[in-house]
PDB file of C-alpha atoms in Angstrom:
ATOM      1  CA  UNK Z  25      26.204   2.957 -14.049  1.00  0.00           C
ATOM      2  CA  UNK Z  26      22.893   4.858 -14.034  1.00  0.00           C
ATOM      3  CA  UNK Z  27      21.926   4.751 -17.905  1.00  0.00           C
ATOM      4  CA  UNK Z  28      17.992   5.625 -16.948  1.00  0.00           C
ATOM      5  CA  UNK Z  29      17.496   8.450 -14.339  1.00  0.00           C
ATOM      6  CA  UNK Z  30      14.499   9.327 -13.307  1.00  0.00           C
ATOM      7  CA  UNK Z  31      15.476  12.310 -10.699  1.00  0.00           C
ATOM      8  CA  UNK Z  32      12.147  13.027  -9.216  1.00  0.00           C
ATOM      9  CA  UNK Z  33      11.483  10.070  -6.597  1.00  0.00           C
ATOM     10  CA  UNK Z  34       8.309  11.695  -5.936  1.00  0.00           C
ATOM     11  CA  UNK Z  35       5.445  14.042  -7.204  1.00  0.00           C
ATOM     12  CA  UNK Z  36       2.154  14.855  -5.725  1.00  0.00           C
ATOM     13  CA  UNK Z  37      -0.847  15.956  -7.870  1.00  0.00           C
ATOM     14  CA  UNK Z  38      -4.691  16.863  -7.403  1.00  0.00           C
ATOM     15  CA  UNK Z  39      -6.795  15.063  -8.908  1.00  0.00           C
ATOM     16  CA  UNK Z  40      -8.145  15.856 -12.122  1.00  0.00           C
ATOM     17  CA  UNK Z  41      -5.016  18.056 -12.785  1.00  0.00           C
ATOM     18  CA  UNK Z  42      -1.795  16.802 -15.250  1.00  0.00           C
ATOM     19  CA  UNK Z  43       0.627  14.814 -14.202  1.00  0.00           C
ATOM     20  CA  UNK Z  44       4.377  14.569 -15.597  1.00  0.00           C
ATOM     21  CA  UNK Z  45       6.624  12.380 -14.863  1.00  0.00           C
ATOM     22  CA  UNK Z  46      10.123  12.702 -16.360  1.00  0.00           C
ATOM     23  CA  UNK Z  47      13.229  10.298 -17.370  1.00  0.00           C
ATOM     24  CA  UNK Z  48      16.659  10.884 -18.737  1.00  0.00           C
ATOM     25  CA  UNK Z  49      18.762   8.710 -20.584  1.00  0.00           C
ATOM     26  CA  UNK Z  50      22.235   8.632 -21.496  1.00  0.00           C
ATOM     27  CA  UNK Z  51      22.953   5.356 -23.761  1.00  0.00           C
ATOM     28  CA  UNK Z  52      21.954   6.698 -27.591  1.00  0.00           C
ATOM     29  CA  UNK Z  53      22.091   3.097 -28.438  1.00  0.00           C
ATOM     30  CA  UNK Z  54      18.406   3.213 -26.876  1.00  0.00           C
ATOM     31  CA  UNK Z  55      15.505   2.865 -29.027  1.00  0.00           C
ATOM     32  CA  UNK Z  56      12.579   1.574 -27.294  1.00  0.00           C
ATOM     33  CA  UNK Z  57      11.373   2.947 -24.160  1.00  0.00           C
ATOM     34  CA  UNK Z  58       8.332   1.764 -22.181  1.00  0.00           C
ATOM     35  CA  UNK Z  59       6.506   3.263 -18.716  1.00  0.00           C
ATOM     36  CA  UNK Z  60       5.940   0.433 -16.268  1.00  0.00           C
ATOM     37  CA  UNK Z  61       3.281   1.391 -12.999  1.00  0.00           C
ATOM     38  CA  UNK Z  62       3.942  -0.676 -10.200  1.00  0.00           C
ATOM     39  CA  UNK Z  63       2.251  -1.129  -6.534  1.00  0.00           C
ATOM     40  CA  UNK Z  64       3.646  -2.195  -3.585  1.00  0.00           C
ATOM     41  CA  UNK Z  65       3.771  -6.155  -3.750  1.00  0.00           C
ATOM     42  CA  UNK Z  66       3.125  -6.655  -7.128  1.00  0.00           C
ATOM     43  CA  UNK Z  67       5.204  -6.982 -10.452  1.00  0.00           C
ATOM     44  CA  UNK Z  68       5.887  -3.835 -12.553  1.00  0.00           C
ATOM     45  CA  UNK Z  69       2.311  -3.510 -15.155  1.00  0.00           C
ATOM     46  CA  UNK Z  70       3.355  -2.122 -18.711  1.00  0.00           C
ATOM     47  CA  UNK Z  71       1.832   0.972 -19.416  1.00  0.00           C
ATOM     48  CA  UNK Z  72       2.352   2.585 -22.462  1.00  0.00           C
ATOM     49  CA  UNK Z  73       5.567   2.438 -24.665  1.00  0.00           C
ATOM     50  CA  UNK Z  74       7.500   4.700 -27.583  1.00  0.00           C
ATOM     51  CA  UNK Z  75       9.931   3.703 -30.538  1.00  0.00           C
ATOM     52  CA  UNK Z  76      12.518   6.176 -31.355  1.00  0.00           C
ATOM     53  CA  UNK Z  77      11.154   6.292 -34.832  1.00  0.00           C
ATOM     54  CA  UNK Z  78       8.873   8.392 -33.036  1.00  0.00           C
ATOM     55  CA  UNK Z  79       8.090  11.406 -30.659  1.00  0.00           C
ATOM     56  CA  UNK Z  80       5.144  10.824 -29.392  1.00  0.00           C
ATOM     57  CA  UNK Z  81       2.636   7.958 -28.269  1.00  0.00           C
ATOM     58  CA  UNK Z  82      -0.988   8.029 -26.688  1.00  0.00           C
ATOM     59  CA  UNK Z  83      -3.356   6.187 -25.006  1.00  0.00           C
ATOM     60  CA  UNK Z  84      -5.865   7.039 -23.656  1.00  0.00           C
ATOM     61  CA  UNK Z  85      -5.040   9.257 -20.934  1.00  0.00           C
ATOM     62  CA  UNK Z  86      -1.384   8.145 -21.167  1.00  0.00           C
ATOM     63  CA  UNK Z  87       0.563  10.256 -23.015  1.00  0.00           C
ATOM     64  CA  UNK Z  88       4.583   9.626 -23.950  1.00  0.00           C
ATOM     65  CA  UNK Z  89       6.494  12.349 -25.162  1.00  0.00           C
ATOM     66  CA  UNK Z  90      10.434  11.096 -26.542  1.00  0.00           C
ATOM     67  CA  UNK Z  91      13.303  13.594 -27.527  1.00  0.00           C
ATOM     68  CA  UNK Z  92      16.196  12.493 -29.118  1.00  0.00           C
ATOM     69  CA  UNK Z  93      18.340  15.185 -29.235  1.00  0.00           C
ATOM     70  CA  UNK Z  94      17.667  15.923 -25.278  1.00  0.00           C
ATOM     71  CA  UNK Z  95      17.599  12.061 -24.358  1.00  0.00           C
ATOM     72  CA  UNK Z  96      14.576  12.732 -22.173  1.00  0.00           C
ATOM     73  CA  UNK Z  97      10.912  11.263 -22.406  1.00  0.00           C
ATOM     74  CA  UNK Z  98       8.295  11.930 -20.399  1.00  0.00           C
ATOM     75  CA  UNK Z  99       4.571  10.573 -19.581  1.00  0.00           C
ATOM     76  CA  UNK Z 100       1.754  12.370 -19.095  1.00  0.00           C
ATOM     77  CA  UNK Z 101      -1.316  11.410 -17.157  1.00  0.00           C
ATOM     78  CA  UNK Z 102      -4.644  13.637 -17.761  1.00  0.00           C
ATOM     79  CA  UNK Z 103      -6.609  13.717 -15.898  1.00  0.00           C
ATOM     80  CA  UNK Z 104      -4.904  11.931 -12.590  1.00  0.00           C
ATOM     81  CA  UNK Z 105      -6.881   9.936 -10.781  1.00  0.00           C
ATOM     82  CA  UNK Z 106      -6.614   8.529  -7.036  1.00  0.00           C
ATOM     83  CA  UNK Z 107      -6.100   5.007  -8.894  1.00  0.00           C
ATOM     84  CA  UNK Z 108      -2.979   6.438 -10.516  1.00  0.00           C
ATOM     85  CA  UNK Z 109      -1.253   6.702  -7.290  1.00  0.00           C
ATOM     86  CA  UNK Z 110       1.562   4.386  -7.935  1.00  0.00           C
ATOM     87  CA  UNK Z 111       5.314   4.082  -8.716  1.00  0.00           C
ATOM     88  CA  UNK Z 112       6.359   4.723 -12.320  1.00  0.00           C
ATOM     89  CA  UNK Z 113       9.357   3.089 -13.599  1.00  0.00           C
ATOM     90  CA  UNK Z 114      11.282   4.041 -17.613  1.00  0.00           C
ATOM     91  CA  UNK Z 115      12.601   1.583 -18.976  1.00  0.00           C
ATOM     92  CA  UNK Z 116      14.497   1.362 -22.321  1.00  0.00           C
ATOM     93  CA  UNK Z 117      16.120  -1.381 -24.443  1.00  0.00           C
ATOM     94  CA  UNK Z 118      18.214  -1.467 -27.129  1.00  0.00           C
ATOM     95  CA  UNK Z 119      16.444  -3.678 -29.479  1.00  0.00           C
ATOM     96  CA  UNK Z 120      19.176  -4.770 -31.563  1.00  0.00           C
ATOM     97  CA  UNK Z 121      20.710  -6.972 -28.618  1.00  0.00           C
ATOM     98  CA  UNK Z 122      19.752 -10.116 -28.770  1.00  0.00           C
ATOM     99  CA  UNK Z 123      18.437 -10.742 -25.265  1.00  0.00           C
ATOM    100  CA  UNK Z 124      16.456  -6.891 -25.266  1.00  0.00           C
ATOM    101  CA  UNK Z 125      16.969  -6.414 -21.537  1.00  0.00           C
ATOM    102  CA  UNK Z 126      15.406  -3.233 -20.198  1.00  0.00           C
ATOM    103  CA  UNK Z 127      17.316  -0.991 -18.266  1.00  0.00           C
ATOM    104  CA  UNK Z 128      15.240   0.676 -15.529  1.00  0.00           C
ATOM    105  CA  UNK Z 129      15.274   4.108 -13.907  1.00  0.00           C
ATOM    106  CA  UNK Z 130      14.912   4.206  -9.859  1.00  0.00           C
ATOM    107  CA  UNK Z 131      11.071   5.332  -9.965  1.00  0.00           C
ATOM    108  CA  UNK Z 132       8.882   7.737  -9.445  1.00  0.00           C
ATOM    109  CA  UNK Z 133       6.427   7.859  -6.695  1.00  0.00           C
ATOM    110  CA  UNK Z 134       3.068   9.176  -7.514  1.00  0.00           C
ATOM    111  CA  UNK Z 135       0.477  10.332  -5.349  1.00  0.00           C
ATOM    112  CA  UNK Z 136      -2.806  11.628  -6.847  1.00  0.00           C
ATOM    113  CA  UNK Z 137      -4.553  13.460  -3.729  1.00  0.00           C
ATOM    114  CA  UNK Z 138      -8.794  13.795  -3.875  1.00  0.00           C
TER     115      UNK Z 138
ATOM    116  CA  UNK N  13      -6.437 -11.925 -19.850  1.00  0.00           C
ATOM    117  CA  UNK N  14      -3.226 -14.381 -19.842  1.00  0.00           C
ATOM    118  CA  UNK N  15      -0.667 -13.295 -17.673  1.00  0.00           C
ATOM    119  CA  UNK N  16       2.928 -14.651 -15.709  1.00  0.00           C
ATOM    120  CA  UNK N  17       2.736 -16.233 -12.593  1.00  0.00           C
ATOM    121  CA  UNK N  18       5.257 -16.931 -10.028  1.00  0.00           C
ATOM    122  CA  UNK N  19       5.555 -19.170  -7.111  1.00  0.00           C
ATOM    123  CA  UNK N  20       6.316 -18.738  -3.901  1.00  0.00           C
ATOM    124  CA  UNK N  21       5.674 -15.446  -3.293  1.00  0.00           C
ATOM    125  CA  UNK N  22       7.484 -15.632  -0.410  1.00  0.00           C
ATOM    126  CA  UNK N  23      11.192 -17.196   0.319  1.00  0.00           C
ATOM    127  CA  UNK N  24      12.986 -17.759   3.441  1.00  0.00           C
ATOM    128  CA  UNK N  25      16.600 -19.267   3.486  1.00  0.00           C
ATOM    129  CA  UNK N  26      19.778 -19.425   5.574  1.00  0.00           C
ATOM    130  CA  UNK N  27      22.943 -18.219   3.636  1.00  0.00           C
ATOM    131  CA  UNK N  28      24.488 -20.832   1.535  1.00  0.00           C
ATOM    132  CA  UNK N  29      21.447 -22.664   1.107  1.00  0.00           C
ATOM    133  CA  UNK N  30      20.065 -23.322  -2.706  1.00  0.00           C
ATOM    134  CA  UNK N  31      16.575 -21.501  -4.010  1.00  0.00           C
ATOM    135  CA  UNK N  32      14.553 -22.361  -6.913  1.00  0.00           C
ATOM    136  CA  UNK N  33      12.686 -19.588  -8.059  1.00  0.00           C
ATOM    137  CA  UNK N  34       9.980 -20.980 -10.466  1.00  0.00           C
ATOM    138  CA  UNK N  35       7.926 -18.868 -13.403  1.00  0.00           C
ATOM    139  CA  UNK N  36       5.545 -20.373 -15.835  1.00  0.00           C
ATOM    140  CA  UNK N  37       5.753 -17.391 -18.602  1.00  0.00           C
ATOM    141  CA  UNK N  38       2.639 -16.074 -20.895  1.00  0.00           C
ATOM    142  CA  UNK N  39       1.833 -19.384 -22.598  1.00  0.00           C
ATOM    143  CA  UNK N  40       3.131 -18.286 -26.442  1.00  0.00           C
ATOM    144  CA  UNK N  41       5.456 -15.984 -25.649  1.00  0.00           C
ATOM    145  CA  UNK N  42       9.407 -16.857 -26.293  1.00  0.00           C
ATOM    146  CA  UNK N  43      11.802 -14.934 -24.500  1.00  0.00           C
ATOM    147  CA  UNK N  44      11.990 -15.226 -21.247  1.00  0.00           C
ATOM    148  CA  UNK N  45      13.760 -12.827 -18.200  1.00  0.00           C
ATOM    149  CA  UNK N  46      14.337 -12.703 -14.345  1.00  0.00           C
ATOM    150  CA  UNK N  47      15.165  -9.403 -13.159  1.00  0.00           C
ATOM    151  CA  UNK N  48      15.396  -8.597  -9.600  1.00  0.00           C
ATOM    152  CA  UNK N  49      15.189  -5.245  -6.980  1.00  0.00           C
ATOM    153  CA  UNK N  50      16.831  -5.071  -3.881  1.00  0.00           C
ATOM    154  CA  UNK N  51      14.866  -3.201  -1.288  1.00  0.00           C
ATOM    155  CA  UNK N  52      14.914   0.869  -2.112  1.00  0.00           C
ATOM    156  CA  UNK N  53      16.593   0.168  -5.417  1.00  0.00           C
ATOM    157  CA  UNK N  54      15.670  -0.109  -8.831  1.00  0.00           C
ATOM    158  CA  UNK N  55      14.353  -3.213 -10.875  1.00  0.00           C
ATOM    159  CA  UNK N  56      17.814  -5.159 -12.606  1.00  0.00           C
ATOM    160  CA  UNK N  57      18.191  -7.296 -15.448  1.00  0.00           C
ATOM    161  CA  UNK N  58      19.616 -11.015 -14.724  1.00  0.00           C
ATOM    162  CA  UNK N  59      19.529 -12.801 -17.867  1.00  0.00           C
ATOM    163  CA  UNK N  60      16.990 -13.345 -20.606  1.00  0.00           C
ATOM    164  CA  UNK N  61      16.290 -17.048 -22.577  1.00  0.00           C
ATOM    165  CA  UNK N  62      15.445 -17.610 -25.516  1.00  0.00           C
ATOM    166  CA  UNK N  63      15.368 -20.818 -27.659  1.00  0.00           C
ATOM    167  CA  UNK N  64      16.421 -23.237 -24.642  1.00  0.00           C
ATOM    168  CA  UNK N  65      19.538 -21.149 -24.071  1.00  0.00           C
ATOM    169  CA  UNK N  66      20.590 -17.853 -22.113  1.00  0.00           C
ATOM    170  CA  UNK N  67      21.053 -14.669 -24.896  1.00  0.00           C
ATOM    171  CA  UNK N  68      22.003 -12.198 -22.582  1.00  0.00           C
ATOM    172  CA  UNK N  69      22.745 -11.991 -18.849  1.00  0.00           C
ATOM    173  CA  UNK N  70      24.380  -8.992 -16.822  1.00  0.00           C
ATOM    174  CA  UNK N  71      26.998  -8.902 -14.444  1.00  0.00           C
ATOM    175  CA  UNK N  72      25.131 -10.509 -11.507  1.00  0.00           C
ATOM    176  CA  UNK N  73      24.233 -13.021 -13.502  1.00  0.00           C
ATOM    177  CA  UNK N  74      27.762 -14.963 -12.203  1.00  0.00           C
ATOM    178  CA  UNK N  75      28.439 -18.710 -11.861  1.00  0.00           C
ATOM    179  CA  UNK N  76      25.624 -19.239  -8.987  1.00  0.00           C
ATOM    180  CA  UNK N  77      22.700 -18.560 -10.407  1.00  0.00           C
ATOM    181  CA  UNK N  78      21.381 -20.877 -13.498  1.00  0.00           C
ATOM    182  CA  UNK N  79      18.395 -20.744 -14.957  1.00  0.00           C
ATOM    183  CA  UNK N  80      16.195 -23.808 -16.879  1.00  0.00           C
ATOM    184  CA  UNK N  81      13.193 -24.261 -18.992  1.00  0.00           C
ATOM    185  CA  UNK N  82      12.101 -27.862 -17.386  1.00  0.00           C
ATOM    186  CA  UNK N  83       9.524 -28.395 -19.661  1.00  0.00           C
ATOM    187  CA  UNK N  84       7.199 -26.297 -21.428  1.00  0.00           C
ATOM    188  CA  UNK N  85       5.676 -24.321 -19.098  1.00  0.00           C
ATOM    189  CA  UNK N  86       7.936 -23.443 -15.889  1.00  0.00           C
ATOM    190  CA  UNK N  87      11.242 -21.219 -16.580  1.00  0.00           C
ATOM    191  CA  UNK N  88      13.179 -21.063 -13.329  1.00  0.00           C
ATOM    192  CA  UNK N  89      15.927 -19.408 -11.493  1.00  0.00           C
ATOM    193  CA  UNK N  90      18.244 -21.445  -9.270  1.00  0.00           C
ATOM    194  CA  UNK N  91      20.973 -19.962  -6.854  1.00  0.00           C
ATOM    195  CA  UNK N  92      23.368 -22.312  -5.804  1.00  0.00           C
ATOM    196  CA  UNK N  93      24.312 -20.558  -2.749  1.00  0.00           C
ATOM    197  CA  UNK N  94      22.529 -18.072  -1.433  1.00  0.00           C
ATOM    198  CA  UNK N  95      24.032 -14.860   0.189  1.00  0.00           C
ATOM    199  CA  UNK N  96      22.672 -12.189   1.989  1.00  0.00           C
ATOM    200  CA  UNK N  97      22.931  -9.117  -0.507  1.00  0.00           C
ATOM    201  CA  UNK N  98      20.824 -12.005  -2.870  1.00  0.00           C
ATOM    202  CA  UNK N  99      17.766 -10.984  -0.915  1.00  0.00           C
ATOM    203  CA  UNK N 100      15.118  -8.851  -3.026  1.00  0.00           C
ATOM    204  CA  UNK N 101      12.046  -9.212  -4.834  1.00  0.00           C
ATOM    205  CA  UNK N 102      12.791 -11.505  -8.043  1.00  0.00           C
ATOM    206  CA  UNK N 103      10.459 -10.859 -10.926  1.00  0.00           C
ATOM    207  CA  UNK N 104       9.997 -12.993 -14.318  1.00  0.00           C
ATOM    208  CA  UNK N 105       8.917 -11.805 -17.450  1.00  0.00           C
ATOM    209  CA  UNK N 106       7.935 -12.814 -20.931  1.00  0.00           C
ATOM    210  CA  UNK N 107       7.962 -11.204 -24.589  1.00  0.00           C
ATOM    211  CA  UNK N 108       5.745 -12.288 -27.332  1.00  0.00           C
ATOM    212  CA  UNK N 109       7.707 -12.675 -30.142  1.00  0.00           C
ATOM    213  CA  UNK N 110      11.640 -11.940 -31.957  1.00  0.00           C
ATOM    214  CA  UNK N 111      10.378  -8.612 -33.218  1.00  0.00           C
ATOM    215  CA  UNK N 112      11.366  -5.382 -32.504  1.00  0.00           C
ATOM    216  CA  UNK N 113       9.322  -3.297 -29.401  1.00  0.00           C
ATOM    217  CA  UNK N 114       7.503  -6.245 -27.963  1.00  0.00           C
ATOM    218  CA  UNK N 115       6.451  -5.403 -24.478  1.00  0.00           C
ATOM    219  CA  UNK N 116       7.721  -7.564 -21.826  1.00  0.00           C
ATOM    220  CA  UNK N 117       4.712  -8.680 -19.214  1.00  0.00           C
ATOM    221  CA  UNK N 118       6.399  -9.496 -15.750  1.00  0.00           C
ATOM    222  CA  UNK N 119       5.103 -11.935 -13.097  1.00  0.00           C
ATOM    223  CA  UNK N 120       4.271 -10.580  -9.060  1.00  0.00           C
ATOM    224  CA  UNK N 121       7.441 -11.551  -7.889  1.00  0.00           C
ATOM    225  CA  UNK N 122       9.189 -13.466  -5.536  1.00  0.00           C
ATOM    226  CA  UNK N 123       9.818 -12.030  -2.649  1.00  0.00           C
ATOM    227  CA  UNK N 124      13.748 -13.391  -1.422  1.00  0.00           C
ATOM    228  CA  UNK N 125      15.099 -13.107   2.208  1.00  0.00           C
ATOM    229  CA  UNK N 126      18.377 -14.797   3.244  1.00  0.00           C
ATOM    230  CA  UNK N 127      19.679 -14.851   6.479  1.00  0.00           C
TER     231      UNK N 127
END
């Protein structure tokens, strides 16, 4: 029961250039999504995170882009860096549950190349 | 910058054994979570605590795993009896407060292996 999809399982950018990662959803019961980045050996690191109240969020060079009526968000990176090389994982909740487990998509492997 | 911590990073155990998984959560946060991946798949919800009690677990959550706030620091994860498809990395996580969008901050993980 694959409620977050994220279909790419990999993308490779050049530095300096835009990178966007994509995730579907298919519960409309969501309503708060979040980007986690995660290394190799290490716990998933919040990165940057939307309420459906909105469509877009930004920091810094994080951008999150959310549409409703599509069930699709997406993050952009600009500009990618060689640090950015990482997996990306969207997650979303449904906040009026009481426990507000997140549901994760399968990643997204990113490699920024010099 | 406060953050979750897990210990041991690493877990060995023969099938049918018990493991104790232990977290000590962001010190004022109040929810607490273990999730888990198995190797190549994506990250799982267990169960999340709040208020000394469980307030939601999933399907794998079943009748061998248990989980405990001790005291008030360490959250843990118990497995009665270990089998070999319970072998992943275990993470723990903690939320801030009961309001709506609070970011959950997870721990490195616990790496799992059961043979």
């Amino acid at each position: 029961d694959q409620q977050v999809k994220q279909n790419s399982p990999s993308l490779s950018v050049q530095e300096g250039r835009i990178s966007i990662l994509n995730c579907d959803y298919t519960n409309s019961m969501f309503d708060y999504f979040l980007w986690y980045k995660k290394y190799p050996a290490e716990g998933p690191t919040f990165l940057i995170s939307i309420s459906s109240i909105k469509d877009k969020n930004e920091d810094g060079r994080f951008t999150v882009f959310l549409n409703k009526s599509a069930k699709h968000l997406s993050l952009h990176i600009v500009p990618s860096q060689p640090g950015d090389s990482a997996v990306y994982f969207c997650a979303a909740s449904v906040n009026s549950n009481s426990g507000y487990a997140l549901n994760f998509g399968k990643g997204t492997s990113l490699l920024v190349t010099p | 910058e406060p953050e979750v911590t897990q210990t041991p990073s690493h877990q060995v155990t023969q099938m049918g054994q018990e493991v104790i998984l232990r977290c000590v959560p962001i010190s004022n946060h109040l929810y607490f979570y273990w999730y888990r991946q198995i190797l190549g798949q994506k990250v799982e919800f267990l169960v999340s605590f709040y208020n000394n009690e469980i307030s939601e677990k999933s399907e794998i959550f079943d009748d061998q795993f248990s989980v405990e706030r001790p005291d008030g620091s360490n959250f843990t994860l118990k497995i009665r009896s270990t089998k070999l498809e319970d072998s992943a990395m275990y993470f723990c996580a903690s939320r801030a407060r009961k309001l709506w969008g609070e970011t959950q901050y997870f721990g490195p993980g616990t790496r799992l292996l059961v043979l």
